[in-house]
Short mmCIF file of N, CA, C and O and ligand atoms in Angstrom, two decimals:
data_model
loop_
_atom_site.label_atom_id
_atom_site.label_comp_id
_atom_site.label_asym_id
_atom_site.label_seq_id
_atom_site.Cartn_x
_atom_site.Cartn_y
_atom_site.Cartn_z
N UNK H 1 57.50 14.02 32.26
CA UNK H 1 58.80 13.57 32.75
C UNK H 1 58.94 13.89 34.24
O UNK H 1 58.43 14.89 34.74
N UNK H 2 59.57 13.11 34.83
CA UNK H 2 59.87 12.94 36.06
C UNK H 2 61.47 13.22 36.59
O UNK H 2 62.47 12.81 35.99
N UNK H 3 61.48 13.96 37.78
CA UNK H 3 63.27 13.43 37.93
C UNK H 3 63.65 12.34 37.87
O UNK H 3 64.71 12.27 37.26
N UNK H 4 63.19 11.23 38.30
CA UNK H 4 64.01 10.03 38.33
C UNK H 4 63.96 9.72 37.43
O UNK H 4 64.03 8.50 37.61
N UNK H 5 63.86 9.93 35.97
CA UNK H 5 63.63 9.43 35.14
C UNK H 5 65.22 10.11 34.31
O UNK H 5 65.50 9.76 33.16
N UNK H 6 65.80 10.73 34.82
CA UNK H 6 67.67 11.09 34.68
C UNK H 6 67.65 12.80 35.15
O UNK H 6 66.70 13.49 35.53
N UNK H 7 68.72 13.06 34.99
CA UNK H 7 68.88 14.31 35.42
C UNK H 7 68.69 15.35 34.36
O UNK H 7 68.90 15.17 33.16
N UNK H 8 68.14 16.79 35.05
CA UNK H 8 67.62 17.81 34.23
C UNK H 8 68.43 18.47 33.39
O UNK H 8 69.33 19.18 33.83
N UNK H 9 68.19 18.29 31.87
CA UNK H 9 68.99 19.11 31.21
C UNK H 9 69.04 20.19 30.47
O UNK H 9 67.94 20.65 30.17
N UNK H 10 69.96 20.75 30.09
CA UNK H 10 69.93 22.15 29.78
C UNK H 10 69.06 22.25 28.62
O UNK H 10 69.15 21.07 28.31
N UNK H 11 68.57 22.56 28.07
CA UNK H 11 67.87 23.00 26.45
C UNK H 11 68.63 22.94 25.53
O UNK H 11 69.79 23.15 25.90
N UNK H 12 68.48 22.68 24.05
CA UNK H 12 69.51 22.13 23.26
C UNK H 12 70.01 23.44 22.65
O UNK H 12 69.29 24.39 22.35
N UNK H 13 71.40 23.33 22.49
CA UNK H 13 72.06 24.82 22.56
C UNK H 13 72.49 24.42 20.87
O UNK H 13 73.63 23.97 20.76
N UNK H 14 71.78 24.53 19.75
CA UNK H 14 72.38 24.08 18.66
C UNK H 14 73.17 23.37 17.90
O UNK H 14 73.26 23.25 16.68
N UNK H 15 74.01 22.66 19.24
CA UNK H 15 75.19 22.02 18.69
C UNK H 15 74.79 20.02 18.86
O UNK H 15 74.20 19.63 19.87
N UNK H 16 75.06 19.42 18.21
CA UNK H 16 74.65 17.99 18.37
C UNK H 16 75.47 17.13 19.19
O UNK H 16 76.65 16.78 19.14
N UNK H 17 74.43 16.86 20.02
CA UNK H 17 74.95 16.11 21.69
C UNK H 17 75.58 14.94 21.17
O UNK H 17 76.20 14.66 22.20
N UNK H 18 75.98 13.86 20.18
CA UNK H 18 76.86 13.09 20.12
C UNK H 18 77.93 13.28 19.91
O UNK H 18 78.60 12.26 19.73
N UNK H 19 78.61 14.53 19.82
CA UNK H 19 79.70 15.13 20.15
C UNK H 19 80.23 15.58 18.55
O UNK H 19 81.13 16.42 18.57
N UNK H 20 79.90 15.24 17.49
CA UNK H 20 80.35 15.59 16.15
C UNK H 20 80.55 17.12 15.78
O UNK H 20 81.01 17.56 14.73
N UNK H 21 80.13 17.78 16.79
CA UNK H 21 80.33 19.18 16.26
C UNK H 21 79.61 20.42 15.30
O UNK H 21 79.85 21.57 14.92
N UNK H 22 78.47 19.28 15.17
CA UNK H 22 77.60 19.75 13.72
C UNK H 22 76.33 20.54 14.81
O UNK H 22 76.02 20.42 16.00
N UNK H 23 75.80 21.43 13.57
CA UNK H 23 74.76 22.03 14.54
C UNK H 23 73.51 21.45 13.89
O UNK H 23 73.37 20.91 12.79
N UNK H 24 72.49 21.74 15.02
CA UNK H 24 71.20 20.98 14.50
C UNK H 24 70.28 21.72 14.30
O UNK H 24 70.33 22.91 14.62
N UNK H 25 69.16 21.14 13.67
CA UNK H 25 68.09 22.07 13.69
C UNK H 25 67.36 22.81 15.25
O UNK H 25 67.84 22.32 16.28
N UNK H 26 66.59 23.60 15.41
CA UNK H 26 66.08 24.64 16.31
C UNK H 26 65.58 23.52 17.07
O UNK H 26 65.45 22.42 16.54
N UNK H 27 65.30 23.74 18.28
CA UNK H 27 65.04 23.09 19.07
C UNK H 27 65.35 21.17 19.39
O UNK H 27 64.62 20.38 19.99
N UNK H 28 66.45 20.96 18.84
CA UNK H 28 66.90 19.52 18.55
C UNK H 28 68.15 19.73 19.21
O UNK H 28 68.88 20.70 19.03
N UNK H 29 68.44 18.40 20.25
CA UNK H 29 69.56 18.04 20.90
C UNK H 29 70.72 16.98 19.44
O UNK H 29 71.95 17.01 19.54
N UNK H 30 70.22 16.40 18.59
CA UNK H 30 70.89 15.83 17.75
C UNK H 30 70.76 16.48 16.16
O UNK H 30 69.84 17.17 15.72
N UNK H 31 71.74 16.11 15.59
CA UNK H 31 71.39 15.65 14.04
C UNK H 31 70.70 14.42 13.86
O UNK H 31 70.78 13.63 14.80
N UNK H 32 69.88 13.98 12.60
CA UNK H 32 69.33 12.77 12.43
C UNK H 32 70.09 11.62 12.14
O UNK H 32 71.03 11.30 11.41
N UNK H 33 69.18 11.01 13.14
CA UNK H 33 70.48 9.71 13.24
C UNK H 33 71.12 9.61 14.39
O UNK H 33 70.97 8.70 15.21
N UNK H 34 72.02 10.76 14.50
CA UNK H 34 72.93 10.65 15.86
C UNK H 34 72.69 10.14 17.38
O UNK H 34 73.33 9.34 18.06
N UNK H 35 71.36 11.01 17.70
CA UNK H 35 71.17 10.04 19.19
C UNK H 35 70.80 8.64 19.24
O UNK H 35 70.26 8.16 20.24
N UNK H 36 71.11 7.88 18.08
CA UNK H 36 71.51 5.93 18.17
C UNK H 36 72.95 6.25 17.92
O UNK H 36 73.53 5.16 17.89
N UNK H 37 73.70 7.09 17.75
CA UNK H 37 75.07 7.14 17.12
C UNK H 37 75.68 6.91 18.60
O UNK H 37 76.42 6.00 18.95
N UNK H 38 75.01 8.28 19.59
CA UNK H 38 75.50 8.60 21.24
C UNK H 38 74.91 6.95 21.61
O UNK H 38 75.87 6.23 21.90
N UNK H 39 74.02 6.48 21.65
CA UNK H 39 73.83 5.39 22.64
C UNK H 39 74.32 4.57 22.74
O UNK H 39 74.62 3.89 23.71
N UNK H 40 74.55 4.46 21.27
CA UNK H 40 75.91 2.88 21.01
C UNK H 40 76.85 3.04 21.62
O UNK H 40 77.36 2.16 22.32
N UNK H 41 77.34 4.32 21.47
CA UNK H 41 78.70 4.78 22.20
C UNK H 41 78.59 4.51 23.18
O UNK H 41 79.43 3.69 23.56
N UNK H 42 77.54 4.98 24.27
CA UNK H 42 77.50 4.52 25.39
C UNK H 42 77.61 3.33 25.96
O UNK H 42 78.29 3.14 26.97
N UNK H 43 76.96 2.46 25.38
CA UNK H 43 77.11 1.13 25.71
C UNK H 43 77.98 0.85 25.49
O UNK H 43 78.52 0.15 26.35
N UNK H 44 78.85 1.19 24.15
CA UNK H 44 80.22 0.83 24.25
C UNK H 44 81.56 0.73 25.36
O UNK H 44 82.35 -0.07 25.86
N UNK H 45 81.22 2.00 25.32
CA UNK H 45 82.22 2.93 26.05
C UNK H 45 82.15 3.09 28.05
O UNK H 45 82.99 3.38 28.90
N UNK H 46 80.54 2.66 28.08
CA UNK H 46 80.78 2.79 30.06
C UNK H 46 79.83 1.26 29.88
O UNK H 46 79.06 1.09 30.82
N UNK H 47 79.79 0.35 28.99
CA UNK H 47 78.90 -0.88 29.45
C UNK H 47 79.60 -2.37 28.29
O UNK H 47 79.00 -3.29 27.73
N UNK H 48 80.72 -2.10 28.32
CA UNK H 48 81.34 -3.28 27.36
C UNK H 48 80.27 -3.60 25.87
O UNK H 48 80.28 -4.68 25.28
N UNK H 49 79.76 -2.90 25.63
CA UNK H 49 78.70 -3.13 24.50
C UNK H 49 77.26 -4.72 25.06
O UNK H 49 76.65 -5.56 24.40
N UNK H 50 77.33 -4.29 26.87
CA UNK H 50 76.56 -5.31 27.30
C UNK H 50 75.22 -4.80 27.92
O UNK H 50 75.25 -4.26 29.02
N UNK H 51 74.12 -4.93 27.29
CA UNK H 51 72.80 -4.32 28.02
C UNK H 51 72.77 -5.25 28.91
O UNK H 51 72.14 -4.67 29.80
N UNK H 52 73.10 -6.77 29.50
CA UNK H 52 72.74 -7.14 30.15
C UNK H 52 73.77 -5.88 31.73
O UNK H 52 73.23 -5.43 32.75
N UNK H 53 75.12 -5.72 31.33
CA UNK H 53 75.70 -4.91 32.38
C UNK H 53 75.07 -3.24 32.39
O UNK H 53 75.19 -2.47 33.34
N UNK H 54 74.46 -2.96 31.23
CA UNK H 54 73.73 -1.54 31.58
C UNK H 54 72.53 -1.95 32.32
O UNK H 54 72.26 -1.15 33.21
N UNK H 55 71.65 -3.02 32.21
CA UNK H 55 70.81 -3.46 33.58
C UNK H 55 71.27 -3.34 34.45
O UNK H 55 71.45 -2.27 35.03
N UNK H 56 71.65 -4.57 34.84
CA UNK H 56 72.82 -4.75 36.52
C UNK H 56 72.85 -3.41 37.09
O UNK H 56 72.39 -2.98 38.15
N UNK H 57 73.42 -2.90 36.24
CA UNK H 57 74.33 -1.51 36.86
C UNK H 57 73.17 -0.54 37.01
O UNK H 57 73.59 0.50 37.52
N UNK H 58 72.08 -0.48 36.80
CA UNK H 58 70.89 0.34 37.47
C UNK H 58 69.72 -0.56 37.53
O UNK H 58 68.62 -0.55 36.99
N UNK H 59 70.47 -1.54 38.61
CA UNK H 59 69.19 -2.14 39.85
C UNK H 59 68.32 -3.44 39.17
O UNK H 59 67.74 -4.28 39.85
N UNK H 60 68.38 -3.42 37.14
CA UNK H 60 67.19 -4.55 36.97
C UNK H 60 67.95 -5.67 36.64
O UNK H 60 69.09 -5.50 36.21
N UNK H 61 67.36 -7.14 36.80
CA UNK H 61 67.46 -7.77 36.62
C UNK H 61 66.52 -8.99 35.98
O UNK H 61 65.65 -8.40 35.34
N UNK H 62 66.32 -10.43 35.87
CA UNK H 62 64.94 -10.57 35.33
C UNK H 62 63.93 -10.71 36.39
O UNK H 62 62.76 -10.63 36.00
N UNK H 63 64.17 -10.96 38.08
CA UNK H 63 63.46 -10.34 39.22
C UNK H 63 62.77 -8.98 39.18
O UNK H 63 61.61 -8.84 39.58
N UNK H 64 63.55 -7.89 38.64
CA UNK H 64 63.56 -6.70 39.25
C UNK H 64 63.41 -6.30 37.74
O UNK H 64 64.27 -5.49 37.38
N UNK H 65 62.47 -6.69 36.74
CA UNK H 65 62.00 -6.10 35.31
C UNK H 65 62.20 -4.43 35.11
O UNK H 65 61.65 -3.42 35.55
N UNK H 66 63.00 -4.63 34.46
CA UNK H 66 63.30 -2.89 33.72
C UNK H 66 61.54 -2.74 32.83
O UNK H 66 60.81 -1.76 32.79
N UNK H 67 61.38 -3.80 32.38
CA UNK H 67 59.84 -3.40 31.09
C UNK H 67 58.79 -3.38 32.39
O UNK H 67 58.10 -2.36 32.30
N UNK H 68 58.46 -4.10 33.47
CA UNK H 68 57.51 -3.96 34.51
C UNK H 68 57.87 -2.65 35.30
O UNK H 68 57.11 -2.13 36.11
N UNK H 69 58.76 -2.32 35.08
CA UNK H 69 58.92 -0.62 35.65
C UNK H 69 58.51 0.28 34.92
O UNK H 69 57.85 1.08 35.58
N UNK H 70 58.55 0.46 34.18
CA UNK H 70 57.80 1.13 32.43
C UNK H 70 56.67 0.81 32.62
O UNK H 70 56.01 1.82 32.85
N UNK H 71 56.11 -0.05 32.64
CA UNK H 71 54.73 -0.02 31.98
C UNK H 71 53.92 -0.13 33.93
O UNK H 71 52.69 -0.06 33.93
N UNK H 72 54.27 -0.22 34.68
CA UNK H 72 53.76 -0.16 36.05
C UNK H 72 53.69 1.26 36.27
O UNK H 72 52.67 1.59 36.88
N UNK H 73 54.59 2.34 35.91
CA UNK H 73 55.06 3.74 36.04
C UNK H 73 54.05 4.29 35.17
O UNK H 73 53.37 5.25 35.53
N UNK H 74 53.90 3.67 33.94
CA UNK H 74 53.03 4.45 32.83
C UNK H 74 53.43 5.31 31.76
O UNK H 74 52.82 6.14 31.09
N UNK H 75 54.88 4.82 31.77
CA UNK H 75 55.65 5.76 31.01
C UNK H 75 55.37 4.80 29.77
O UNK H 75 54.92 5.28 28.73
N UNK H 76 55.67 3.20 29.90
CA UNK H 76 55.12 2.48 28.36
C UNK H 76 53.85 2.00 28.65
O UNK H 76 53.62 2.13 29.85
N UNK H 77 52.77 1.41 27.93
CA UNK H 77 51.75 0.75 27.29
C UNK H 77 51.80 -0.51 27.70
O UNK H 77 52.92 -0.91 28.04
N UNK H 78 50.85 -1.29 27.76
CA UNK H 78 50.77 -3.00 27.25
C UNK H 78 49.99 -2.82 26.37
O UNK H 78 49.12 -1.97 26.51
N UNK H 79 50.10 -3.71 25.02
CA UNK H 79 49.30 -3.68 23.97
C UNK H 79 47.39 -4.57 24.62
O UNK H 79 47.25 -5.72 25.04
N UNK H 80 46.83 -4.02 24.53
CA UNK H 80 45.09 -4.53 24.72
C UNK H 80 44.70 -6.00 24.61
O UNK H 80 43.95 -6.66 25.33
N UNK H 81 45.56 -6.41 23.28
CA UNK H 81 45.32 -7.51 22.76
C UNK H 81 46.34 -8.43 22.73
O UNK H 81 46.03 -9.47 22.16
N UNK H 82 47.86 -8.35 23.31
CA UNK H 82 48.73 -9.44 23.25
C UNK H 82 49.63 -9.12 24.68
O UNK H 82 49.16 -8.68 25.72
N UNK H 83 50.81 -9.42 24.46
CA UNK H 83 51.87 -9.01 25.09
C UNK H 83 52.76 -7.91 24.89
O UNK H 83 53.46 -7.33 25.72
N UNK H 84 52.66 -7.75 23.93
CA UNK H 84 53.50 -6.16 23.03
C UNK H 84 53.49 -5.21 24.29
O UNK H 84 52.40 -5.12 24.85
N UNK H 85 54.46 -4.52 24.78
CA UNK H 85 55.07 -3.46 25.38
C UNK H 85 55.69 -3.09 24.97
O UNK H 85 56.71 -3.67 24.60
N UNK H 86 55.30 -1.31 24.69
CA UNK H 86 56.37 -0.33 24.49
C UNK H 86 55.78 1.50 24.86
O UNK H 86 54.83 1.79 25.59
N UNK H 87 56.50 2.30 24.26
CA UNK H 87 55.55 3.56 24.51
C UNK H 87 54.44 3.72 23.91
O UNK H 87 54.29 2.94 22.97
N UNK H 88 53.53 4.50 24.11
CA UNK H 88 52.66 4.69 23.48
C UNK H 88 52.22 4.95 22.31
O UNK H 88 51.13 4.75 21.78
N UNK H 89 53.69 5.65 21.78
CA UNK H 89 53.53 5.44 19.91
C UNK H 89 54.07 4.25 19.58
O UNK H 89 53.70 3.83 18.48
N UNK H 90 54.86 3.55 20.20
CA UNK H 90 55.23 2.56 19.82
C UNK H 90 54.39 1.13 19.83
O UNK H 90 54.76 0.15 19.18
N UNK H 91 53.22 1.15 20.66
CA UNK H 91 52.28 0.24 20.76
C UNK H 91 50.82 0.70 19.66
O UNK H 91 49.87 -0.01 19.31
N UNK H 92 51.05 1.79 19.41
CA UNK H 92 50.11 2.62 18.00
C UNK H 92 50.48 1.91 16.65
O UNK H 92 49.69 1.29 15.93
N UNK H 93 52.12 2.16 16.39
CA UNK H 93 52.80 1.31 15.24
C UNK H 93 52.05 -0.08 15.33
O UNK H 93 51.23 -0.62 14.59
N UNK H 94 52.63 -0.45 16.50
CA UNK H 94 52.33 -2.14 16.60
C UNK H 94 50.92 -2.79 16.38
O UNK H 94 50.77 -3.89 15.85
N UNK H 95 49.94 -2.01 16.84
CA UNK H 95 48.53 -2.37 17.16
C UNK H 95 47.68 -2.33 15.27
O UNK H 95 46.71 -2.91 14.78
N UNK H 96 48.84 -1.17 14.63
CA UNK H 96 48.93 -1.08 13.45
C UNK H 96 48.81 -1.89 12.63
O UNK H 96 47.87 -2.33 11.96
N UNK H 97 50.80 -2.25 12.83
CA UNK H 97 51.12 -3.38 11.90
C UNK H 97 50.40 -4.78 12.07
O UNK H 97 50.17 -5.53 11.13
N UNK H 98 50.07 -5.03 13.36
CA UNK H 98 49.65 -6.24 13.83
C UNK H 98 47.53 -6.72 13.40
O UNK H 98 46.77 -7.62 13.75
N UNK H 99 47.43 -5.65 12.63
CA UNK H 99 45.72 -5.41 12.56
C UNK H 99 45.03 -5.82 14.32
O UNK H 99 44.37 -6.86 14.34
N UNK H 100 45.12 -5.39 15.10
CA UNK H 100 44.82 -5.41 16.35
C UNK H 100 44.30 -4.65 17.40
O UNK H 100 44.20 -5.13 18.53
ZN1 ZN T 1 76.16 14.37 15.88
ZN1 ZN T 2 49.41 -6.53 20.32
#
C-alpha cells in the first residue's frame, strides 16, 4: 500500500467501522458483511448512489480510466488470456472459473 492510495489509518480498535456498534473479531475493521454495508452508504450518502459521480469526483473519466490506473500501478492484474481485470485474487477466481 501506498499513500495515495487514501489516507493512513488507525488499526482496528474492535469496534465495526460501519458504524453499528458491534465489535469484531481481533484484528478486523468490520463485522461480516458490513464493509459492503459502509460502501453503499457511501455512495449513498456523499455520491447520490452514482459511481458515475464517485468517478468524476476523483479525476476518472472514460479518458482518464479508473481500471487503466489499477492495472498500470499494479495494484490489479490483466487476465493472460482475455480482457478480465481485477486484483490478483480476483483474476485467480476468474482464470478459475473461466478454465484459462
Ligand atoms: Zn457493522
Ligand atoms: Zn481471462
Amino acid at each position: 500500500m501506498t499513500l495515495d492510495e487514501g489516507p493512513r489509518l488507525p488499526g482496528p480498535t474492535g469496534r465495526c467501522w460501519c458504524g453499528c456498534g458491534q465489535e469484531t473479531g481481533a484484528g478486523a475493521y468490520f463485522r461480516p458483511g458490513h464493509d459492503k454495508t459502509a460502501e453503499a452508504a457511501v455512495l449513498a450518502t456523499r455520491y447520490g448512489n452514482s459511481v458515475v459521480r464517485l468517478l468524476a469526483h476523483h479525476g476518472f473519466s472514460p479518458e482518464a480510466s479508473v481500471v487503466a490506473e489499477a492495472t498500470d500501478r499494479g495494484i490489479w492484474e490483466v487476465c493472460p488470456a482475455c480482457e478480465y481485470r481485477g486484483a490478483p485474487a480476483s483474476v485467480t477466481v476468474h482464470r478459475r472459473k473461466a478454465k484459462h
